[in-house]
PDB file of C-alpha atoms in Angstrom:
ATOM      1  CA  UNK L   1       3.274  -7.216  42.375  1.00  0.00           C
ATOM      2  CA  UNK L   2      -0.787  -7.272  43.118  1.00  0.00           C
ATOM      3  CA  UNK L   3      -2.274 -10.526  41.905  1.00  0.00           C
ATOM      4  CA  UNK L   4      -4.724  -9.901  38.547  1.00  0.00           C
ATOM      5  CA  UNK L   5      -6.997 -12.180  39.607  1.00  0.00           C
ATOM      6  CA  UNK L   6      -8.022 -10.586  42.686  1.00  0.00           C
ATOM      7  CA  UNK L   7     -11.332  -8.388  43.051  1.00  0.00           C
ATOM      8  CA  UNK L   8      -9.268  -4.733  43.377  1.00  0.00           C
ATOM      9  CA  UNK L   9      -7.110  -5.372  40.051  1.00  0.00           C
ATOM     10  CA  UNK L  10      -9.681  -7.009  38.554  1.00  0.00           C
ATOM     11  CA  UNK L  11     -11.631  -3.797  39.102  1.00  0.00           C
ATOM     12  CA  UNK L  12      -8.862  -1.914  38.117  1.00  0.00           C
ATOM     13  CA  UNK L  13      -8.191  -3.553  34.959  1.00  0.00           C
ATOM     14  CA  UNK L  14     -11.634  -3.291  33.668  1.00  0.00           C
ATOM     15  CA  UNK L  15     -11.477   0.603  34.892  1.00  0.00           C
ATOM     16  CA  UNK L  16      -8.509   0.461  32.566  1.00  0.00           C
ATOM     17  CA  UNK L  17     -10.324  -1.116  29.886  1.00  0.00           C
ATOM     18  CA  UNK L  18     -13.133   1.578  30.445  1.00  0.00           C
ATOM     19  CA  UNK L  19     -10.616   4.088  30.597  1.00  0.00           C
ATOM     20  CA  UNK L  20      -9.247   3.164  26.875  1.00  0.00           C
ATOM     21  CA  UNK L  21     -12.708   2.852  25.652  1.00  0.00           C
ATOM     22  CA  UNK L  22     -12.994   6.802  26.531  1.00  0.00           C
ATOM     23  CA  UNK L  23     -10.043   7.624  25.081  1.00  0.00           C
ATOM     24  CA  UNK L  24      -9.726   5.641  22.003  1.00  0.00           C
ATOM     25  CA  UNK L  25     -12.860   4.799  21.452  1.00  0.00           C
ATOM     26  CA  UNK L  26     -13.520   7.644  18.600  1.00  0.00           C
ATOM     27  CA  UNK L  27     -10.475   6.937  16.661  1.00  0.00           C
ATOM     28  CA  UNK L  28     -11.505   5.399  12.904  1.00  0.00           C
ATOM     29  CA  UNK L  29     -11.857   2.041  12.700  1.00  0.00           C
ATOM     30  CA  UNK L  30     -11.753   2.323   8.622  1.00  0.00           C
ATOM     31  CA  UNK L  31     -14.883   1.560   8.339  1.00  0.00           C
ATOM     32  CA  UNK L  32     -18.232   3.880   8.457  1.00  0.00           C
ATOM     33  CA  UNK L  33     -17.646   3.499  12.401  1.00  0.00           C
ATOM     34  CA  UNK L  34     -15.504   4.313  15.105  1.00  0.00           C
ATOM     35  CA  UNK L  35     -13.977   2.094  17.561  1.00  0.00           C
ATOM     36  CA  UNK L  36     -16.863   2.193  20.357  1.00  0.00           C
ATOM     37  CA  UNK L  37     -19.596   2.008  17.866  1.00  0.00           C
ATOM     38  CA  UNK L  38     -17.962  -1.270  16.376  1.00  0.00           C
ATOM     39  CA  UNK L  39     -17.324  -2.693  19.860  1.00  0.00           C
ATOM     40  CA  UNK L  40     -20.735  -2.011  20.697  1.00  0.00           C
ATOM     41  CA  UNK L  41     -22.652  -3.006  18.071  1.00  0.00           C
ATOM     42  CA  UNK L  42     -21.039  -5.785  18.587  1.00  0.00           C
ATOM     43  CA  UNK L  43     -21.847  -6.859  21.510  1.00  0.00           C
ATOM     44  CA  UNK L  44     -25.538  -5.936  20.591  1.00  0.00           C
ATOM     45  CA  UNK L  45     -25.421  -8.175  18.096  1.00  0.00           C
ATOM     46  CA  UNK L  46     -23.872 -11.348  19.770  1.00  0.00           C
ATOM     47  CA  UNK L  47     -26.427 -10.365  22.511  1.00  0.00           C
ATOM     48  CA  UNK L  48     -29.338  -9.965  20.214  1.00  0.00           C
ATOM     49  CA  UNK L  49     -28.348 -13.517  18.519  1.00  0.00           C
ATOM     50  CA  UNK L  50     -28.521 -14.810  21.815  1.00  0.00           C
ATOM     51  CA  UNK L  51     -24.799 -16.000  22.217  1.00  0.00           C
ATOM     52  CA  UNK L  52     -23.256 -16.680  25.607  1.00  0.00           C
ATOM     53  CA  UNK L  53     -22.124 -13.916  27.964  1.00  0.00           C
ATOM     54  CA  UNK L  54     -18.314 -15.065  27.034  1.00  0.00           C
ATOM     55  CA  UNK L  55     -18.784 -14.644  23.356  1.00  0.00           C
ATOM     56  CA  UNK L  56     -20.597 -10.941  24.378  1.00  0.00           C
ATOM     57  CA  UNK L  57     -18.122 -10.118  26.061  1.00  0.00           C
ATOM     58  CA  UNK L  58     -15.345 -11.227  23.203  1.00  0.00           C
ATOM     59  CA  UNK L  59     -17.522  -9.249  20.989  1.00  0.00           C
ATOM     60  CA  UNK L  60     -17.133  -6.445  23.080  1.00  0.00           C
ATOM     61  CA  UNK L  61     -13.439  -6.743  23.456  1.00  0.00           C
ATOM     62  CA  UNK L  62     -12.396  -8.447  20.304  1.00  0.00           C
ATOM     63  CA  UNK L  63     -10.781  -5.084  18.762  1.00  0.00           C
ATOM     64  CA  UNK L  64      -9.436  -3.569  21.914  1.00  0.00           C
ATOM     65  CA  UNK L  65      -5.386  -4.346  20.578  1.00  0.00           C
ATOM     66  CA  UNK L  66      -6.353  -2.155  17.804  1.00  0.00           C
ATOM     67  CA  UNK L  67      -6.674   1.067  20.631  1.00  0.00           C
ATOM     68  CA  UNK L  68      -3.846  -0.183  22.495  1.00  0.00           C
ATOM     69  CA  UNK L  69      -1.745  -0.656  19.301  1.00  0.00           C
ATOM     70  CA  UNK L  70       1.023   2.110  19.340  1.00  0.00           C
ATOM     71  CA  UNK L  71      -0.697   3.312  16.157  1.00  0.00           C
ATOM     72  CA  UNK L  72      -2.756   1.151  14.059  1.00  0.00           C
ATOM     73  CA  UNK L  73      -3.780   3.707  11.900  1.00  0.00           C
ATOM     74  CA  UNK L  74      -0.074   3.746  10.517  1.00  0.00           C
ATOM     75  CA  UNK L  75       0.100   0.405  10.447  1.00  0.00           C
ATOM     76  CA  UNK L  76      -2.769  -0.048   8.270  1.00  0.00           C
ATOM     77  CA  UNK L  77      -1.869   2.866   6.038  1.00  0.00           C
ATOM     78  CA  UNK L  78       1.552   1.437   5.732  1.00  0.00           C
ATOM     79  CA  UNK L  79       0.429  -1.988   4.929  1.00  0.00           C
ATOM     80  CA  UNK L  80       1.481  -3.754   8.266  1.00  0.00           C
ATOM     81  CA  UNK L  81      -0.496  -6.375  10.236  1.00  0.00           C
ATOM     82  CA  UNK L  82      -1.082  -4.523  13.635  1.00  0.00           C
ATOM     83  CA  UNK L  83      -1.709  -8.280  15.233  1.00  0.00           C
ATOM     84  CA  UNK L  84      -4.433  -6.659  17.157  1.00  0.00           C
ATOM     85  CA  UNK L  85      -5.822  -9.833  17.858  1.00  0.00           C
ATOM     86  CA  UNK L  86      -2.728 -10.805  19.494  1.00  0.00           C
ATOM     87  CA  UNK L  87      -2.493  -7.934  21.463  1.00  0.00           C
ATOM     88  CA  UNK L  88      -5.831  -8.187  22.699  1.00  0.00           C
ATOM     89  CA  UNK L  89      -5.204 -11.512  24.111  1.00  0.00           C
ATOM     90  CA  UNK L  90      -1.692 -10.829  26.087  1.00  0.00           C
ATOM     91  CA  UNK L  91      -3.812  -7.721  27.554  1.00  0.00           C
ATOM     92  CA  UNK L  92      -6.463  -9.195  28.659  1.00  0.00           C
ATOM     93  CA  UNK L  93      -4.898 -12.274  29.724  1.00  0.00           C
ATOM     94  CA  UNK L  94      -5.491 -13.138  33.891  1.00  0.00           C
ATOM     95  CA  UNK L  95      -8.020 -11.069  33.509  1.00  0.00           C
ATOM     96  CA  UNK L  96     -11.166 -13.055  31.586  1.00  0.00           C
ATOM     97  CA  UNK L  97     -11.633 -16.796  31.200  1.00  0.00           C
ATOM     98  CA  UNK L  98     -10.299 -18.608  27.569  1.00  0.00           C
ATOM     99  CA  UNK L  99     -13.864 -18.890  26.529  1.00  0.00           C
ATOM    100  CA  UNK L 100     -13.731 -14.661  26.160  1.00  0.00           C
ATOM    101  CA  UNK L 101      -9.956 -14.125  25.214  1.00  0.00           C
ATOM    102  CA  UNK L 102      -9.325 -17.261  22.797  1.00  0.00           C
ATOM    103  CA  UNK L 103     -12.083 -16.174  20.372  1.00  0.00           C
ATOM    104  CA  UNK L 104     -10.876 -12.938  20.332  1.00  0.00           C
ATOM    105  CA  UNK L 105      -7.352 -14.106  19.505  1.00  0.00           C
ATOM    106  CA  UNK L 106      -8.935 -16.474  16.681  1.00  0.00           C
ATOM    107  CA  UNK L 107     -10.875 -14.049  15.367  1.00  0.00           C
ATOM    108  CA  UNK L 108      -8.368 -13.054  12.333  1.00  0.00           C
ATOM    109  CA  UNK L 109      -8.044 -16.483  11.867  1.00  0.00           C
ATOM    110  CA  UNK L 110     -11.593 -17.030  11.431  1.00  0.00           C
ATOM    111  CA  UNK L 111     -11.974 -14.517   8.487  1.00  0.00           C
ATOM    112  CA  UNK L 112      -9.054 -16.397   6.913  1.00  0.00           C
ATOM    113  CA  UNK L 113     -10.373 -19.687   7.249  1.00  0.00           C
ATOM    114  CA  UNK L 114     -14.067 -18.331   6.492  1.00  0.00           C
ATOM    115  CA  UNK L 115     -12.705 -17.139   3.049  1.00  0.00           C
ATOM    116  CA  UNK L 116     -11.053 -20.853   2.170  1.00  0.00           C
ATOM    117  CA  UNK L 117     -14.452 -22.352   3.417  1.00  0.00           C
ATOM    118  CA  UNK L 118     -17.089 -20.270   1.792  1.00  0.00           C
ATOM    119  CA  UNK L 119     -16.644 -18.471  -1.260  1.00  0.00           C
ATOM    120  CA  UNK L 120     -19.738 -16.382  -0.885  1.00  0.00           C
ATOM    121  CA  UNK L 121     -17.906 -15.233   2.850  1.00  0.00           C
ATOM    122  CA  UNK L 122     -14.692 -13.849   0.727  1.00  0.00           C
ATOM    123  CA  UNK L 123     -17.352 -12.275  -1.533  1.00  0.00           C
ATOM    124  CA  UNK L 124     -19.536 -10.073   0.729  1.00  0.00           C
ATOM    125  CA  UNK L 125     -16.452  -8.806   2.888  1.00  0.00           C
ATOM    126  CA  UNK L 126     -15.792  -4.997   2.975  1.00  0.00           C
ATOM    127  CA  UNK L 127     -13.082  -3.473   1.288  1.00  0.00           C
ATOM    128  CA  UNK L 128     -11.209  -2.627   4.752  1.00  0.00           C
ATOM    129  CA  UNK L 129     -11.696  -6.378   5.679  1.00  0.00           C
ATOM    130  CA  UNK L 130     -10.368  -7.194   1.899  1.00  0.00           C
ATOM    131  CA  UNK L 131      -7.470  -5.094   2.531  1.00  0.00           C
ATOM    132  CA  UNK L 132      -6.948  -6.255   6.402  1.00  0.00           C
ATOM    133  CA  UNK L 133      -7.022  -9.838   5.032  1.00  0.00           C
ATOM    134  CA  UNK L 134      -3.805  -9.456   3.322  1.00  0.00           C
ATOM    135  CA  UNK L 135      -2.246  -8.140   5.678  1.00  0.00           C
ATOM    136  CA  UNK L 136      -2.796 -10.942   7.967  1.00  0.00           C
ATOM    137  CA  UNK L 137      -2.029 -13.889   5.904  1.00  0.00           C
ATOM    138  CA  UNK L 138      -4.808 -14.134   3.141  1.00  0.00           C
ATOM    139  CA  UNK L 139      -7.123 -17.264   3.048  1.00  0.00           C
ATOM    140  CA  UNK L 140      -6.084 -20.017   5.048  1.00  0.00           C
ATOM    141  CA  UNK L 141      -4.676 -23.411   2.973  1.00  0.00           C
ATOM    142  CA  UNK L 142      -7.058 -26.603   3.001  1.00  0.00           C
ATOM    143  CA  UNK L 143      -4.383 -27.487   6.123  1.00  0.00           C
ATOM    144  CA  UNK L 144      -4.890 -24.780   8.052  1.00  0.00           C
ATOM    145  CA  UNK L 145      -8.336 -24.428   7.913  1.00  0.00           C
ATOM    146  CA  UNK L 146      -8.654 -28.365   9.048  1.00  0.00           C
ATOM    147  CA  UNK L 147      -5.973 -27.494  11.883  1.00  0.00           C
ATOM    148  CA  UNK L 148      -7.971 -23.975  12.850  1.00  0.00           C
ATOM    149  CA  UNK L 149     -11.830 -25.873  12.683  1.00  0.00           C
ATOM    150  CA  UNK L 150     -10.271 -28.297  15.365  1.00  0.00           C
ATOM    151  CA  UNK L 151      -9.658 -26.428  17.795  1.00  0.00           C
ATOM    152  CA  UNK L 152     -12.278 -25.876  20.759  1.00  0.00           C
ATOM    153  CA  UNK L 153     -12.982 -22.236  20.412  1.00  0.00           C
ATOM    154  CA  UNK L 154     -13.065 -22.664  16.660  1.00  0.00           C
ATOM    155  CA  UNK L 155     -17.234 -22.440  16.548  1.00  0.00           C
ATOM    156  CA  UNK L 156     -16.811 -19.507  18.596  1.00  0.00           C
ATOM    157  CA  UNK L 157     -14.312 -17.816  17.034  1.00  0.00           C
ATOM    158  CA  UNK L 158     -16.089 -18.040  13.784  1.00  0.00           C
ATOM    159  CA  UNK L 159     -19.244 -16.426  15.156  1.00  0.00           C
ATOM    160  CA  UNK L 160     -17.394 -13.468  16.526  1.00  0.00           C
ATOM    161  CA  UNK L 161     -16.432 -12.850  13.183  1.00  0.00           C
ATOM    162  CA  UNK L 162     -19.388 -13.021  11.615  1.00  0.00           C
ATOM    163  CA  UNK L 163     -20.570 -10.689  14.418  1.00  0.00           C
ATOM    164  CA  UNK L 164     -17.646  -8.358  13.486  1.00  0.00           C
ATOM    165  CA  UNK L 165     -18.593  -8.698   9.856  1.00  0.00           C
ATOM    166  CA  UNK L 166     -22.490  -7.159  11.112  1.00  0.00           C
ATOM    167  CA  UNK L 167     -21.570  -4.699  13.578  1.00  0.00           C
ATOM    168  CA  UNK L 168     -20.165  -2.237  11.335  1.00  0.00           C
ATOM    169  CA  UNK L 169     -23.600  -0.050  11.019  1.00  0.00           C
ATOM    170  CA  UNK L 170     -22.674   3.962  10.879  1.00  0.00           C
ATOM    171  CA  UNK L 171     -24.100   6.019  13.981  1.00  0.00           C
ATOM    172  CA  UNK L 172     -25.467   2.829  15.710  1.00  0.00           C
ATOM    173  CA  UNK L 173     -24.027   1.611  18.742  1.00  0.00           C
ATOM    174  CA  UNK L 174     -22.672   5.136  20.055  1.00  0.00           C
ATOM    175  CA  UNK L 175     -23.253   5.120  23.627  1.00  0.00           C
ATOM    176  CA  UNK L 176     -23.748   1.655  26.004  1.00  0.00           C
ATOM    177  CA  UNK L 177     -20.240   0.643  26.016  1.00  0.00           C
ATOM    178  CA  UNK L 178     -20.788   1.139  30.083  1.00  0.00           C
ATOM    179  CA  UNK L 179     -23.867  -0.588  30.288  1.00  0.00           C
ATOM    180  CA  UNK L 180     -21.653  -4.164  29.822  1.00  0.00           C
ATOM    181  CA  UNK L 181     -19.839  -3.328  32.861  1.00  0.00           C
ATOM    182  CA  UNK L 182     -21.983  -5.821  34.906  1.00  0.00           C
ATOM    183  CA  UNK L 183     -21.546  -8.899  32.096  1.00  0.00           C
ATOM    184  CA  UNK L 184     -17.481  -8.189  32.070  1.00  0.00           C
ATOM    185  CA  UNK L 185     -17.143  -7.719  36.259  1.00  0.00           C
ATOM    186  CA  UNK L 186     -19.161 -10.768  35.938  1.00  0.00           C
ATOM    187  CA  UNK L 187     -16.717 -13.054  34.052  1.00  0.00           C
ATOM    188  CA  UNK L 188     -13.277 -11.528  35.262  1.00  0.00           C
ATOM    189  CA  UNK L 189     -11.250 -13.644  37.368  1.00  0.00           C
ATOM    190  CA  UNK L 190     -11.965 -13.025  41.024  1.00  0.00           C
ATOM    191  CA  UNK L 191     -15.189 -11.170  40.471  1.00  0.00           C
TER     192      UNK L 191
END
């Protein structure tokens, strides 16, 4: 079994990565855009905010369990949590440092502590976030949101999902997913 964190699987993961971007990358996110163009607007935005290349990257990446999913879509329709976030993280696990993939696992968790925190948060969510947040354990009790706001990658957890929130603009963000190629070969393991 080839080691992940060498150079060759690294590269081979992120062709991977690249590789699901092409083919999933058009199916509907639920909102006004598609996969890529949420992935990449939101990396334009974390970029355009001036965040670090980790939280770029985990802006990039943060939705990727939702194309790996078996079938989100039916999850979502059937009013199942598709634990994308979860996903995410096991996949790209070895692969990128905790400062990309534990954001991306706390995203959900964000949004659900977000909407305990700050009632005007809860109020200017989508209806597809609305829906998504029952599904995935609706606001957060006083406890949890203490317990969540502790931990390290809390800050930047919570600003991926207010990227998320942003980067949901329709026919904007259509083509650069490659143009991040550098910024994740960059941070993967070995590279």
């Amino acid at each position: 079994m080839s080691d992940p964190r060498r150079p060759r699987d690294a590269a081979a993961r992120l062709d991977e990565i690249f590789g699901i971007f092409a083919a999933r990358g058009d199916d509907s996110y639920g909102e006004a855009v598609s996969q890529i163009e949420h992935a990449v607007q939101s990396a334009e935005v974390a970029e355009a905010q001036g965040a670090a290349e980790t939280l770029i990257a985990a802006a990039l990446l943060h939705d990727i369990g939702h194309m790996i999913h078996r079938d989100a879509a039916a999850a979502f329709h059937d009013g199942r949590d598709d634990a994308h976030e979860r996903l995410a993280g096991k996949y790209l696990a070895g692969l990128f440092p905790p400062a990309v993939i534990r954001p991306i696992e706390m995203h959900v968790d964000a949004k659900r502590c977000l909407v305990t925190t700050e009632p005007a948060y809860a109020a200017a969510l989508s209806p597809v976030s609305c829906r998504t947040l029952e599904l995935q354990g609706g606001p957060m009790t006083g406890a949890e949101a203490a317990a969540f706001l502790a931990d390290p990658h809390a800050a930047d957890a919570i600003a991926l999902r207010r990227i998320d929130e942003a980067a949901k603009i329709e026919g904007a963000g259509r083509d650069g997913v490659a143009r991040f190629r550098p910024l994740l070969e960059r941070l993967a393991l070995g590279l």
